[in-house]
Amino acid sequence: MMDIAIYSLVDDMVSKAGTEGVVEYWLRVGESYAERMGKEAYVGWPAFNVAMKDGRTSLTVEGDVNVQTDLAITDKDGDVIGYVYALKVCPMAPTMGRYISRIGPIPDSDTDVADSYNNRVRDSAVSNYCITHQKFREVAANNITVAKQALECLHLANKGMTGEVKMVQENLARINVDERHIKSILRNASCVFALIVKGKSAGEEIID
Amino acid sequence: MAENIESNPFVDVSVFLFFEDISDKQGVEGFTNYMVGQAESLAKSVPEEEYQTWDDFANAVINGESVLSSFEHIGQISKYGFVTKVCPFSKAIREYIKRIGNFNPVHMEATDHYNHTIQPSAAHSACMMHQTYRKEVAKRIKIGGKPLQYAQIAAKAYTGKIALPPESWKKVLLEKAGISETQGFMEMRENSCLYLLYVEE
């Protein structure tokens, strides 16, 4: 029932604090949630990827993640600097389904808040909850080290309830992955992101 | 039974944190007001219901077909006495403790604030939302043309603490439910919430 509260809470808050105020609240919640989960360290990418598959990391508390081991991200020297991951089911999907079946259509404030974020911060939210979820991942990734190197989360793409897709082109460019790859992953996932060594970028070569 | 009352605990925990963030900015009073206000808004969004007889209503509630049982499995222990076996917030509370640790004290402060300013019936901050939702949803249900009434008798927190009304209220509420105080305590061993649903005769 706690989750269902989101829609009426956001509706109330938009009337009092405006859509921008709600965006700020959600960003702080994502940050504080990730900070309070604590730090993690892994000896290398295989150990980290097994933990991701087993759902043992702070990044997988939200649900099962497919580790796209065929999409290793390498730097210009050919060293692996990260991987692409796909969240199978959006954590809000059960809530949306129950809200629609038991209460009615999702309130317009959901889209209004997402639009406010998309226009002012980054065009990557398909619902208001994406704001806190994406922030959570970004901060949580900074608290994880793989082979003693801190990670960085690059949000790549996500898909809304009605099939609307958002792609973050600058992040795709940074890891040099063709957006057609990401679209094919999204057929069977709700959200795609990359975890790479903080500050690194892929080399010039396109990953096929 | 209600088809699916499961949520993703990641979302549940973030809502608790949202309220904590509100309390950072607007204090315990703001926390309480938002918790109560959004439950009122939620209840006003649900479809209205009408039943011809009390039995029709009671069957719909225990079979998960009423808006009252959208988020919880409800049992009937007497004509007007109802229980919820598992608190619909218990999973979210467990996940919060598992992932983050001790509950932020602001939840207990807001609960005390609610108990002192609204009614002494909450065992946890989530009870404020739940009881307000039940109270407001009851107004949207008619049985034989009469509005449904709701009154909370007891609520049990994850710590085992039970919130009870003052002695003078408790006696009246238990009498209306048709159960003794001992029976009430027996029910609270097995359930998380005991309350009255009735119509004025």
XYZ file of C-alpha atoms in Angstrom:
409
model
C 0.000 0.000 0.000
C 2.956 2.304 0.680
C 3.801 2.376 -3.029
C 0.263 3.337 -4.093
C 0.698 6.443 -1.935
C 3.172 7.796 -4.481
C 0.507 8.993 -6.876
C -1.669 10.808 -4.348
C 1.421 12.140 -2.555
C 2.886 13.515 -5.782
C -0.501 14.949 -6.738
C -0.706 16.738 -3.364
C 2.892 17.919 -3.519
C 2.564 19.318 -7.032
C -0.279 21.527 -5.790
C 1.875 22.759 -2.865
C 5.487 22.701 -4.097
C 5.022 22.641 -7.885
C 6.516 20.087 -10.258
C 10.020 21.508 -9.727
C 9.703 21.039 -5.963
C 8.706 17.383 -6.422
C 11.673 16.802 -8.743
C 13.982 18.179 -6.037
C 12.377 15.941 -3.393
C 12.783 12.845 -5.589
C 16.422 13.666 -6.359
C 17.189 13.988 -2.642
C 15.364 10.720 -1.880
C 17.373 8.838 -4.531
C 20.606 10.234 -3.151
C 19.787 9.555 0.483
C 18.532 6.007 -0.274
C 21.798 5.133 -2.052
C 24.003 6.772 0.589
C 22.268 4.834 3.348
C 22.805 1.504 1.546
C 26.535 1.795 2.269
C 29.682 0.955 0.320
C 30.628 -2.246 -1.550
C 33.919 -3.568 -2.944
C 34.575 -6.363 -5.472
C 37.898 -7.840 -6.507
C 37.123 -7.681 -10.235
C 34.429 -7.570 -12.924
C 33.639 -11.333 -12.781
C 32.952 -11.120 -9.031
C 30.872 -7.974 -9.486
C 28.841 -9.440 -12.355
C 28.094 -12.612 -10.376
C 26.894 -10.403 -7.486
C 24.693 -8.476 -9.930
C 23.189 -11.725 -11.267
C 22.626 -13.011 -7.722
C 20.938 -9.756 -6.674
C 23.504 -9.078 -3.917
C 24.476 -5.514 -4.823
C 22.720 -2.311 -3.861
C 22.003 -1.877 -7.579
C 19.975 -5.066 -7.778
C 17.666 -4.587 -4.784
C 15.163 -3.155 -7.259
C 14.812 -6.427 -9.211
C 16.488 -8.944 -11.493
C 19.128 -7.578 -13.825
C 20.439 -9.190 -17.003
C 24.196 -8.771 -17.245
C 24.989 -8.215 -20.926
C 28.382 -9.870 -20.859
C 28.449 -9.704 -24.673
C 28.468 -5.926 -24.347
C 31.722 -5.387 -22.517
C 32.871 -1.800 -22.776
C 36.555 -1.403 -23.522
C 38.872 1.568 -23.591
C 41.179 2.370 -26.497
C 43.741 -0.155 -25.215
C 41.152 -2.924 -25.251
C 40.886 -3.135 -21.454
C 37.412 -3.806 -20.061
C 36.133 -0.707 -18.264
C 32.531 -1.780 -17.771
C 29.402 -3.608 -18.916
C 25.827 -2.953 -19.977
C 22.992 -4.137 -17.712
C 19.257 -4.468 -18.266
C 16.638 -4.287 -15.531
C 13.952 -6.785 -16.509
C 10.914 -5.225 -14.823
C 10.462 -1.604 -13.745
C 9.945 -1.509 -9.944
C 6.919 0.716 -10.501
C 5.200 -1.741 -12.877
C 3.312 -3.694 -10.164
C 2.236 -0.423 -8.532
C 1.009 1.069 -11.807
C -0.920 -2.102 -12.615
C -2.605 -2.172 -9.222
C -3.356 1.547 -9.279
C -5.005 1.290 -12.697
C -7.019 -1.797 -11.833
C -8.138 -0.761 -8.324
C -8.303 3.033 -8.489
C -8.254 4.408 -12.027
C -6.025 6.148 -14.575
C -2.581 7.318 -13.423
C -2.931 11.018 -12.438
C -1.606 13.649 -14.881
C 0.794 14.890 -12.187
C 2.927 11.788 -12.903
C 3.669 12.995 -16.432
C 3.866 16.654 -15.354
C 6.665 15.892 -12.875
C 8.496 13.688 -15.402
C 8.241 16.466 -18.023
C 9.619 19.015 -15.566
C 12.645 16.763 -14.985
C 13.038 16.028 -18.716
C 13.002 19.734 -19.583
C 15.261 20.970 -16.799
C 17.599 18.120 -15.818
C 17.861 15.327 -18.397
C 15.424 13.914 -20.919
C 15.293 10.404 -19.454
C 12.145 10.018 -17.339
C 9.085 8.145 -18.546
C 7.334 8.498 -15.175
C 7.918 10.601 -12.078
C 9.495 7.629 -10.290
C 12.327 7.404 -12.861
C 13.749 10.569 -11.265
C 14.553 8.963 -7.930
C 15.393 5.571 -9.422
C 17.987 6.921 -11.845
C 19.490 9.165 -9.164
C 19.666 6.188 -6.797
C 21.645 4.152 -9.337
C 24.054 6.981 -10.063
C 24.864 7.582 -6.401
C 24.891 3.865 -5.494
C 27.378 3.179 -8.319
C 29.764 5.779 -6.859
C 29.762 3.762 -3.610
C 30.917 0.574 -5.358
C 34.495 -0.264 -6.267
C 35.617 -2.971 -8.696
C 39.337 -3.782 -8.509
C 39.670 -0.742 -6.225
C 38.237 1.613 -8.860
C 35.005 3.519 -8.188
C 32.149 2.985 -10.610
C 29.963 5.398 -12.500
C 26.464 4.624 -13.732
C 25.463 5.853 -17.177
C 21.750 5.701 -17.775
C 21.209 4.587 -21.391
C 17.525 3.976 -22.069
C 14.163 3.134 -20.561
C 10.686 2.237 -21.689
C 7.387 3.551 -20.315
C 4.131 1.721 -19.689
C 2.747 2.812 -23.074
C 5.921 1.825 -24.928
C 7.493 5.299 -25.027
C 11.302 4.992 -25.156
C 13.867 7.479 -23.837
C 17.512 7.249 -24.933
C 20.368 9.275 -23.486
C 22.486 9.903 -26.575
C 25.473 11.460 -24.786
C 25.852 8.362 -22.596
C 25.530 6.037 -25.607
C 28.261 8.035 -27.321
C 30.483 7.834 -24.273
C 30.493 4.020 -24.266
C 30.362 3.791 -28.053
C 27.375 1.447 -28.239
C 24.998 1.579 -31.179
C 21.481 2.539 -30.101
C 20.092 -0.400 -32.132
C 21.745 -2.751 -29.620
C 20.046 -0.963 -26.762
C 16.670 -1.009 -28.524
C 16.932 -4.763 -28.979
C 17.733 -5.187 -25.262
C 14.733 -2.995 -24.372
C 12.398 -5.455 -26.113
C 12.753 -7.661 -23.061
C 13.671 -5.106 -20.390
C 12.400 -1.866 -18.922
C 15.652 -0.040 -18.288
C 19.212 -0.255 -19.648
C 22.297 1.223 -18.017
C 26.059 0.902 -18.123
C 28.443 0.642 -15.199
C 31.945 1.769 -16.025
C 35.076 2.757 -14.168
C 34.532 6.354 -13.064
C 35.834 8.917 -15.513
C 36.649 6.406 -18.284
C 35.298 6.382 -21.827
C 35.217 3.752 -24.559
C 37.698 3.844 -27.406
C 36.873 4.785 -30.965
C 35.822 1.307 -32.068
C 32.093 0.573 -32.337
C 30.968 -2.433 -30.329
C 29.032 -4.661 -32.702
C -9.048 -12.531 -2.673
C -7.550 -9.306 -4.020
C -5.679 -10.389 -7.142
C -2.316 -8.896 -6.294
C -1.396 -6.712 -3.370
C 2.366 -7.124 -3.756
C 4.570 -4.142 -4.514
C 8.270 -3.827 -5.240
C 9.901 -3.064 -1.847
C 12.399 -0.752 -3.548
C 9.511 1.606 -4.220
C 8.028 1.199 -0.730
C 11.303 2.125 0.960
C 11.728 5.196 -1.226
C 8.278 6.442 -0.176
C 9.309 6.206 3.495
C 12.400 8.247 2.594
C 10.243 10.766 0.735
C 8.288 11.391 3.948
C 11.545 11.687 5.912
C 12.704 14.318 3.438
C 9.425 16.192 3.933
C 10.022 16.145 7.703
C 13.519 17.615 7.170
C 11.913 20.584 5.439
C 8.561 20.907 7.185
C 8.970 19.133 10.528
C 6.906 16.397 12.088
C 3.716 18.367 11.508
C 4.432 18.522 7.759
C 5.179 14.776 7.735
C 1.864 14.032 9.462
C -0.135 16.428 7.302
C 1.249 14.983 4.058
C 0.727 11.393 5.235
C -2.894 12.104 6.164
C -3.548 14.404 3.180
C -2.341 11.974 0.548
C -4.373 9.108 2.104
C -7.473 11.336 1.883
C -6.686 12.116 -1.768
C -6.104 8.452 -2.547
C -9.418 7.454 -0.958
C -11.268 10.153 -2.908
C -9.916 8.653 -6.153
C -11.379 5.182 -5.629
C -14.720 4.217 -7.188
C -17.823 4.428 -4.982
C -19.588 1.229 -3.931
C -23.091 0.293 -2.858
C -24.436 -2.941 -1.409
C -28.012 -3.991 -0.670
C -27.333 -5.877 2.554
C -24.689 -6.067 5.259
C -23.899 -9.666 4.250
C -23.285 -8.608 0.636
C -20.822 -5.998 1.880
C -19.075 -8.304 4.366
C -18.651 -11.000 1.698
C -17.170 -8.483 -0.746
C -14.710 -7.282 1.898
C -13.473 -10.714 2.930
C -13.297 -11.887 -0.697
C -11.113 -8.905 -1.628
C -13.713 -7.409 -3.950
C -14.293 -4.134 -2.084
C -12.089 -1.051 -2.284
C -11.549 -1.533 1.446
C -9.665 -4.732 0.710
C -7.683 -3.436 -2.282
C -4.472 -3.420 -0.268
C -4.998 -6.005 2.478
C -6.622 -9.358 3.239
C -9.474 -8.735 5.670
C -11.160 -11.263 7.951
C -14.487 -10.976 9.792
C -14.595 -12.052 13.458
C -18.115 -10.871 14.372
C -20.920 -9.037 12.610
C -19.109 -5.673 12.856
C -15.642 -6.765 13.994
C -12.947 -7.093 11.299
C -9.240 -7.916 11.366
C -6.265 -7.626 9.049
C -3.932 -10.545 9.618
C -0.816 -9.129 7.965
C -0.202 -5.385 7.984
C 0.125 -4.320 4.313
C 3.112 -2.167 5.344
C 5.006 -4.966 7.114
C 6.992 -5.972 4.021
C 8.019 -2.356 3.370
C 9.040 -1.934 7.023
C 11.069 -5.174 6.983
C 12.790 -4.147 3.754
C 13.605 -0.684 5.159
C 15.248 -2.279 8.222
C 17.055 -4.888 6.109
C 18.440 -2.390 3.602
C 18.958 0.785 5.591
C 18.888 -0.100 9.295
C 16.977 1.398 12.218
C 13.887 3.387 11.358
C 14.451 7.122 11.395
C 13.040 8.379 14.758
C 10.905 10.901 12.875
C 8.431 8.081 12.116
C 7.759 7.585 15.829
C 7.642 11.352 16.421
C 5.037 11.721 13.668
C 3.074 8.788 15.103
C 3.020 10.476 18.526
C 1.978 13.739 16.901
C -0.915 11.980 15.132
C -1.948 10.186 18.332
C -2.027 13.466 20.249
C -3.603 15.708 17.627
C -5.895 13.471 15.544
C -6.721 10.235 17.374
C -4.768 7.840 19.612
C -4.817 4.828 17.280
C -1.512 4.643 15.367
C 1.268 2.176 16.218
C 3.549 3.311 13.368
C 3.632 6.220 10.928
C 2.156 3.964 8.211
C -0.963 3.509 10.403
C -1.725 7.207 9.842
C -1.993 6.569 6.115
C -3.833 3.275 6.473
C -6.422 4.416 9.021
C -7.087 7.675 7.174
C -7.560 5.711 3.939
C -10.050 3.356 5.636
C -11.950 6.272 7.219
C -12.259 8.180 3.932
C -13.005 5.124 1.793
C -15.809 4.147 4.202
C -17.545 7.410 3.257
C -17.685 6.180 -0.356
C -19.458 2.925 0.516
C -23.222 2.648 1.106
C -25.013 -0.385 2.489
C -28.806 -0.378 2.152
C -28.500 3.331 1.367
C -26.595 4.119 4.595
C -22.941 5.203 4.709
C -20.400 2.765 6.128
C -18.786 3.767 9.442
C -15.255 2.825 10.495
C -13.535 2.953 13.890
C -10.088 1.633 14.778
C -9.844 -0.540 17.904
C -6.228 -1.774 17.949
C -3.111 -1.699 15.779
C 0.136 -3.612 16.333
C 3.536 -2.246 15.302
C 6.477 -4.345 14.041
C 8.017 -3.912 17.508
C 5.010 -5.654 19.088
C 3.659 -2.437 20.594
C -0.140 -2.247 20.371
C -1.886 1.113 20.038
C -5.185 1.122 21.895
C -7.819 3.825 22.398
C -8.465 5.329 25.850
C -10.381 3.030 28.238
C -13.693 4.883 27.799
C -13.579 4.559 23.985
C -12.274 1.006 24.064
C -15.262 -0.246 26.062
C -17.747 1.267 23.606
C -15.874 0.034 20.541
C -15.513 -3.535 21.842
C -19.193 -3.595 22.774
C -20.136 -2.451 19.280
C -17.871 -5.165 17.827
C -19.570 -7.728 20.067
C -16.319 -9.028 21.562
C -14.815 -8.943 25.039
C -11.496 -7.282 25.873
C -9.912 -10.739 26.289
C -11.182 -11.789 22.869
C -9.800 -8.546 21.483
C -6.328 -9.319 22.881
C -6.599 -12.880 21.524
C -7.318 -11.461 18.077
C -4.307 -9.150 18.350
C -2.049 -12.167 18.949
C -2.985 -13.440 15.505
C -3.615 -10.215 13.618
C -2.064 -6.806 13.090
C -5.184 -4.666 13.145
C -8.658 -4.860 14.745
C -11.432 -2.466 13.756
C -15.129 -1.848 13.475
C -17.075 -1.538 10.252
C -20.761 -0.820 10.750
C -23.774 1.176 9.686
C -25.969 3.180 12.041
C -29.060 1.052 12.768
